[in-house]
Amino acid sequence: MAYSHSVGGTTWRFDDLREVMAKASPGRSGDLLAGVAADSDAERVAAQMCLAQVPLKRFLEEALIPYESDEVTRLIIDSHDAAAFAPVSHLTVGDFRNWLLGEEADESSLKALAPGLTPEMVAAVSKIMRVQDLILVAQKVRVVTRFRNTIGLAGRMSTRLQPNHPTDDGAGIAASILDGLLYGNGDAVIGINPATDSTAGICELLKMLDAVIGRYEIPTQACILTHVTTSIEAINRGAPLDLVFQSIAGTEAANASFGISLATLQEGYEAGLSQKRGTLGDNLMYFETGQGSALSANAHHGVDQQTCEARAYAVARRYKPLLVNTVVGFIGPEYLYNGKQIIRAGLEDHFCGKLLGVPMGCDICYTNHAEADQDDMDMLLTLLGTAGINFIMGIPGSDDVMLNYQTTSFHDALYVRQVLGLRPAPEFEEWLAKMQILRQDGNRLQLGRELPEAFRRALENMA
C-alpha cells in the first residue's frame, strides 16, 4: 500500500509502510548506510506527518518483514493480545502519542497495554516524539523482575558489575569485583564477558563467581556472557549457572548470524529453569541488543535500524528475562555516528522496551572512533536515570580493557543515584548496609567512611 503527504506544495510519496517508517526516523548513519533514510529534512518531516496519520491497526495488517519468511514476525503476530490492544485500537500513531503523554496512560494502564503492542507500533510512535516525550512516558512504566533480588522498582536503579579481563585472570577479575562492590555496584548482575568461549574456562569462571556470591552472601546473580549453547553445555556439566545470556536481534536472519533461533533460546530458557537457583523469582534470561546489529549482518530486509531493534524486544519478552540492555554505542559510528545519535537511540530503545513490557537497561557507551566523548555519556546517563532505567553498567574507570570501549564507571552509578535520589535493589541495599559499604545520610546513600573489615581481609588475601 502506497502512502503520501503534502508539505509546502510538494507531495511526498512512499511505496509502503516500511518506507514511511524508515524515512520518518530521526537521522542516523546506519540508515544512510542502508540507503533507507530520508534524503532531506523536508522528506523526513513529510514521512513523520504521514506516519502520524497511520492507524495502529495497520501494523497488524501490513507486516514490514513478511510473516511467511521470518519467525520473529510470526512471533509478533501470533502472540499479539487483541484484548489488551482494545483500549487504543481505534487510535492513529499521532493519537497514540497524545494518549501516552496524557493522564490516562499511567503505570497500571501501560502495564495492561504492553501485550497488545507490537514493536512496530512503539517504534512508530517513538519516531514522532521529542526527547522529553520519550523520557516522560518511559518514567511512567515499571517492569519489575526477580531472581535473587528485586529489580525495576520505582525510585531504584541497579547496576551490572562488569569485571572483564583481557586474559580472564581470576585475580584481576576478583579485584574489579571488589572495587565495584565497594561502590555499591552489582545488584543487577555480576556479569563477565569472557575472553574465550572455552566451555571449561566458562565453568571455572562460574565457579569463581558462585564462590564469591556464596562466601559473602550477596543477594545478586552471576552471568558469563557466552553463547547460549555454551551455557547449556555448562549446565550439563554441572556448573553453577544463574543467568542464561544471549545477544539477540529483530529478524530471523540476524539471529541466525548469531547462531541462534527461537528454538535455541527456548532450550536455553528451559535449561536455566531446570537449575532452580533463583530465591525470589525465576526471571533468568539476560539479553543484549543494539541498533545496527541486523544491518551489520545484512539481515534488515530494508527496515530501519531502530524498528529492527524494537523487534528484538519481542524476542526478549517471550522468555520473561531478568535483564535486557541495549549496548547503544558499541557497534560503531557506521550505525550511530556521534553523541547526539547515541543519546537519541538510547532513549528510543529504553522507551520502546519499557512499553513492550521488557526490563530495559542500557550500556551507555561508545567506541573510540565515534564522534562522542564521556560528556555525551554523562548526558545520556542522567536522562536515562530520569526516565526510570532499570540498570546500567559499572566498569572500572569507564574503560573496558577487554572489549576496548568506553562506558559508565562504578562512580558514575554513584553519581546518578545521588543526584536523582535513586537506590539499589532493596535486598542488595540491605546487604550494603550490613557490610558497612553504604550508610544512610538523610535521604541519600553515601559510601561508608571506612573500608569494611570483610573486604579489608579480602584485599589482603588477594595481595
mmCIF file of C-alpha atoms in Angstrom, residues 280-413:
data_model
loop_
_atom_site.group_PDB
_atom_site.id
_atom_site.type_symbol
_atom_site.label_atom_id
_atom_site.label_comp_id
_atom_site.label_asym_id
_atom_site.label_seq_id
_atom_site.Cartn_x
_atom_site.Cartn_y
_atom_site.Cartn_z
ATOM 1 C CA LEU A 280 12.809 -14.737 44.854
ATOM 2 C CA GLY A 281 11.782 -15.457 41.264
ATOM 3 C CA ASP A 282 12.592 -17.289 38.052
ATOM 4 C CA ASN A 283 13.419 -14.430 35.656
ATOM 5 C CA LEU A 284 16.743 -15.838 34.484
ATOM 6 C CA MET A 285 17.433 -14.766 30.911
ATOM 7 C CA TYR A 286 19.814 -11.894 30.114
ATOM 8 C CA PHE A 287 19.669 -10.423 26.603
ATOM 9 C CA GLU A 288 21.752 -7.738 24.923
ATOM 10 C CA THR A 289 20.757 -5.874 21.777
ATOM 11 C CA GLY A 290 21.890 -2.851 19.766
ATOM 12 C CA GLN A 291 20.753 -0.700 16.882
ATOM 13 C CA GLY A 292 22.587 -1.747 13.735
ATOM 14 C CA SER A 293 23.007 -5.446 14.502
ATOM 15 C CA ALA A 294 20.592 -6.556 11.774
ATOM 16 C CA LEU A 295 22.139 -4.201 9.216
ATOM 17 C CA SER A 296 25.674 -5.341 10.098
ATOM 18 C CA ALA A 297 24.558 -8.896 9.258
ATOM 19 C CA ASN A 298 22.837 -7.731 6.039
ATOM 20 C CA ALA A 299 19.653 -9.096 7.589
ATOM 21 C CA HIS A 300 17.488 -5.970 7.929
ATOM 22 C CA HIS A 301 15.153 -6.534 4.933
ATOM 23 C CA GLY A 302 15.168 -2.802 4.154
ATOM 24 C CA VAL A 303 13.733 -1.969 7.595
ATOM 25 C CA ASP A 304 15.274 0.931 9.502
ATOM 26 C CA GLN A 305 17.634 0.009 12.316
ATOM 27 C CA GLN A 306 15.551 1.368 15.174
ATOM 28 C CA THR A 307 12.489 -0.670 14.152
ATOM 29 C CA CYS A 308 14.672 -3.775 13.826
ATOM 30 C CA GLU A 309 15.936 -3.066 17.335
ATOM 31 C CA ALA A 310 12.413 -2.790 18.749
ATOM 32 C CA ARG A 311 11.569 -6.154 17.170
ATOM 33 C CA ALA A 312 14.357 -7.707 19.246
ATOM 34 C CA TYR A 313 12.372 -6.791 22.366
ATOM 35 C CA ALA A 314 9.517 -9.016 21.181
ATOM 36 C CA VAL A 315 12.025 -11.870 21.110
ATOM 37 C CA ALA A 316 13.216 -10.952 24.608
ATOM 38 C CA ARG A 317 9.826 -10.693 26.278
ATOM 39 C CA ARG A 318 8.840 -14.204 25.223
ATOM 40 C CA TYR A 319 11.349 -15.595 27.737
ATOM 41 C CA LYS A 320 10.486 -13.383 30.741
ATOM 42 C CA PRO A 321 14.044 -12.052 31.153
ATOM 43 C CA LEU A 322 15.564 -10.627 34.298
ATOM 44 C CA LEU A 323 17.616 -8.138 32.277
ATOM 45 C CA VAL A 324 17.657 -6.684 28.760
ATOM 46 C CA ASN A 325 20.009 -3.945 27.685
ATOM 47 C CA THR A 326 20.816 -2.080 24.538
ATOM 48 C CA VAL A 327 24.587 -1.745 24.081
ATOM 49 C CA VAL A 328 23.749 1.517 22.443
ATOM 50 C CA GLY A 329 27.009 2.868 21.030
ATOM 51 C CA PHE A 330 29.042 -0.328 20.847
ATOM 52 C CA ILE A 331 28.536 -1.370 17.230
ATOM 53 C CA GLY A 332 30.223 1.805 15.994
ATOM 54 C CA PRO A 333 29.827 5.116 14.163
ATOM 55 C CA GLU A 334 28.739 3.341 10.983
ATOM 56 C CA TYR A 335 25.377 2.939 12.735
ATOM 57 C CA LEU A 336 25.291 5.749 15.329
ATOM 58 C CA TYR A 337 27.787 8.374 14.247
ATOM 59 C CA ASN A 338 28.051 10.800 17.148
ATOM 60 C CA GLY A 339 26.960 11.626 20.668
ATOM 61 C CA LYS A 340 23.658 13.127 19.549
ATOM 62 C CA GLN A 341 22.660 9.985 17.647
ATOM 63 C CA ILE A 342 23.748 7.722 20.529
ATOM 64 C CA ILE A 343 21.750 9.761 23.063
ATOM 65 C CA ARG A 344 18.620 9.697 20.928
ATOM 66 C CA ALA A 345 18.971 5.966 20.237
ATOM 67 C CA GLY A 346 19.435 5.103 23.905
ATOM 68 C CA LEU A 347 16.270 6.963 24.869
ATOM 69 C CA GLU A 348 14.319 5.394 21.987
ATOM 70 C CA ASP A 349 15.411 1.888 22.935
ATOM 71 C CA HIS A 350 14.528 2.388 26.588
ATOM 72 C CA PHE A 351 11.121 3.851 25.690
ATOM 73 C CA CYS A 352 10.263 1.066 23.234
ATOM 74 C CA GLY A 353 11.419 -1.726 25.516
ATOM 75 C CA LYS A 354 9.509 -0.420 28.509
ATOM 76 C CA LEU A 355 6.265 -0.009 26.519
ATOM 77 C CA LEU A 356 6.599 -3.617 25.360
ATOM 78 C CA GLY A 357 6.968 -4.789 28.964
ATOM 79 C CA VAL A 358 10.690 -5.502 28.811
ATOM 80 C CA PRO A 359 13.010 -4.766 31.800
ATOM 81 C CA MET A 360 15.263 -2.320 29.985
ATOM 82 C CA GLY A 361 18.760 -1.302 30.884
ATOM 83 C CA CYS A 362 21.427 0.386 28.806
ATOM 84 C CA ASP A 363 25.141 0.044 28.301
ATOM 85 C CA ILE A 364 25.751 3.794 27.920
ATOM 86 C CA CYS A 365 28.795 3.545 25.695
ATOM 87 C CA TYR A 366 30.773 4.495 22.613
ATOM 88 C CA THR A 367 33.726 3.174 20.670
ATOM 89 C CA ASN A 368 36.941 5.136 20.419
ATOM 90 C CA HIS A 369 36.416 6.016 16.738
ATOM 91 C CA ALA A 370 32.926 7.516 17.266
ATOM 92 C CA GLU A 371 32.369 11.277 17.410
ATOM 93 C CA ALA A 372 31.416 11.080 21.081
ATOM 94 C CA ASP A 373 33.001 11.520 24.479
ATOM 95 C CA GLN A 374 32.282 10.994 28.156
ATOM 96 C CA ASP A 375 30.291 14.238 28.374
ATOM 97 C CA ASP A 376 27.805 12.698 25.947
ATOM 98 C CA MET A 377 27.621 9.613 28.144
ATOM 99 C CA ASP A 378 27.017 11.792 31.224
ATOM 100 C CA MET A 379 24.065 13.376 29.434
ATOM 101 C CA LEU A 380 22.574 10.036 28.401
ATOM 102 C CA LEU A 381 23.182 8.593 31.879
ATOM 103 C CA THR A 382 21.343 11.488 33.526
ATOM 104 C CA LEU A 383 18.468 11.363 31.039
ATOM 105 C CA LEU A 384 18.032 7.603 31.375
ATOM 106 C CA GLY A 385 18.156 7.864 35.165
ATOM 107 C CA THR A 386 15.355 10.418 34.941
ATOM 108 C CA ALA A 387 13.446 8.144 32.546
ATOM 109 C CA GLY A 388 13.490 5.243 35.038
ATOM 110 C CA ILE A 389 16.131 2.939 33.577
ATOM 111 C CA ASN A 390 16.236 -0.463 35.300
ATOM 112 C CA PHE A 391 20.027 -0.807 35.256
ATOM 113 C CA ILE A 392 23.277 0.486 33.773
ATOM 114 C CA MET A 393 26.845 -0.829 33.560
ATOM 115 C CA GLY A 394 29.586 -0.372 36.135
ATOM 116 C CA ILE A 395 33.150 -0.828 34.890
ATOM 117 C CA PRO A 396 36.479 0.221 36.442
ATOM 118 C CA GLY A 397 37.299 3.732 35.227
ATOM 119 C CA SER A 398 34.644 3.618 32.451
ATOM 120 C CA ASP A 399 37.162 1.796 30.243
ATOM 121 C CA ASP A 400 36.624 -1.844 29.364
ATOM 122 C CA VAL A 401 40.161 -3.204 28.921
ATOM 123 C CA MET A 402 38.935 -6.418 27.306
ATOM 124 C CA LEU A 403 36.317 -5.122 24.856
ATOM 125 C CA ASN A 404 38.111 -1.791 24.236
ATOM 126 C CA TYR A 405 35.200 0.612 24.520
ATOM 127 C CA GLN A 406 34.107 3.404 26.831
ATOM 128 C CA THR A 407 31.093 3.078 29.113
ATOM 129 C CA THR A 408 29.975 4.040 32.629
ATOM 130 C CA SER A 409 32.035 3.561 35.776
ATOM 131 C CA PHE A 410 31.288 2.491 39.329
ATOM 132 C CA HIS A 411 31.479 6.144 40.320
ATOM 133 C CA ASP A 412 29.040 7.161 37.557
ATOM 134 C CA ALA A 413 26.394 4.937 39.135
#
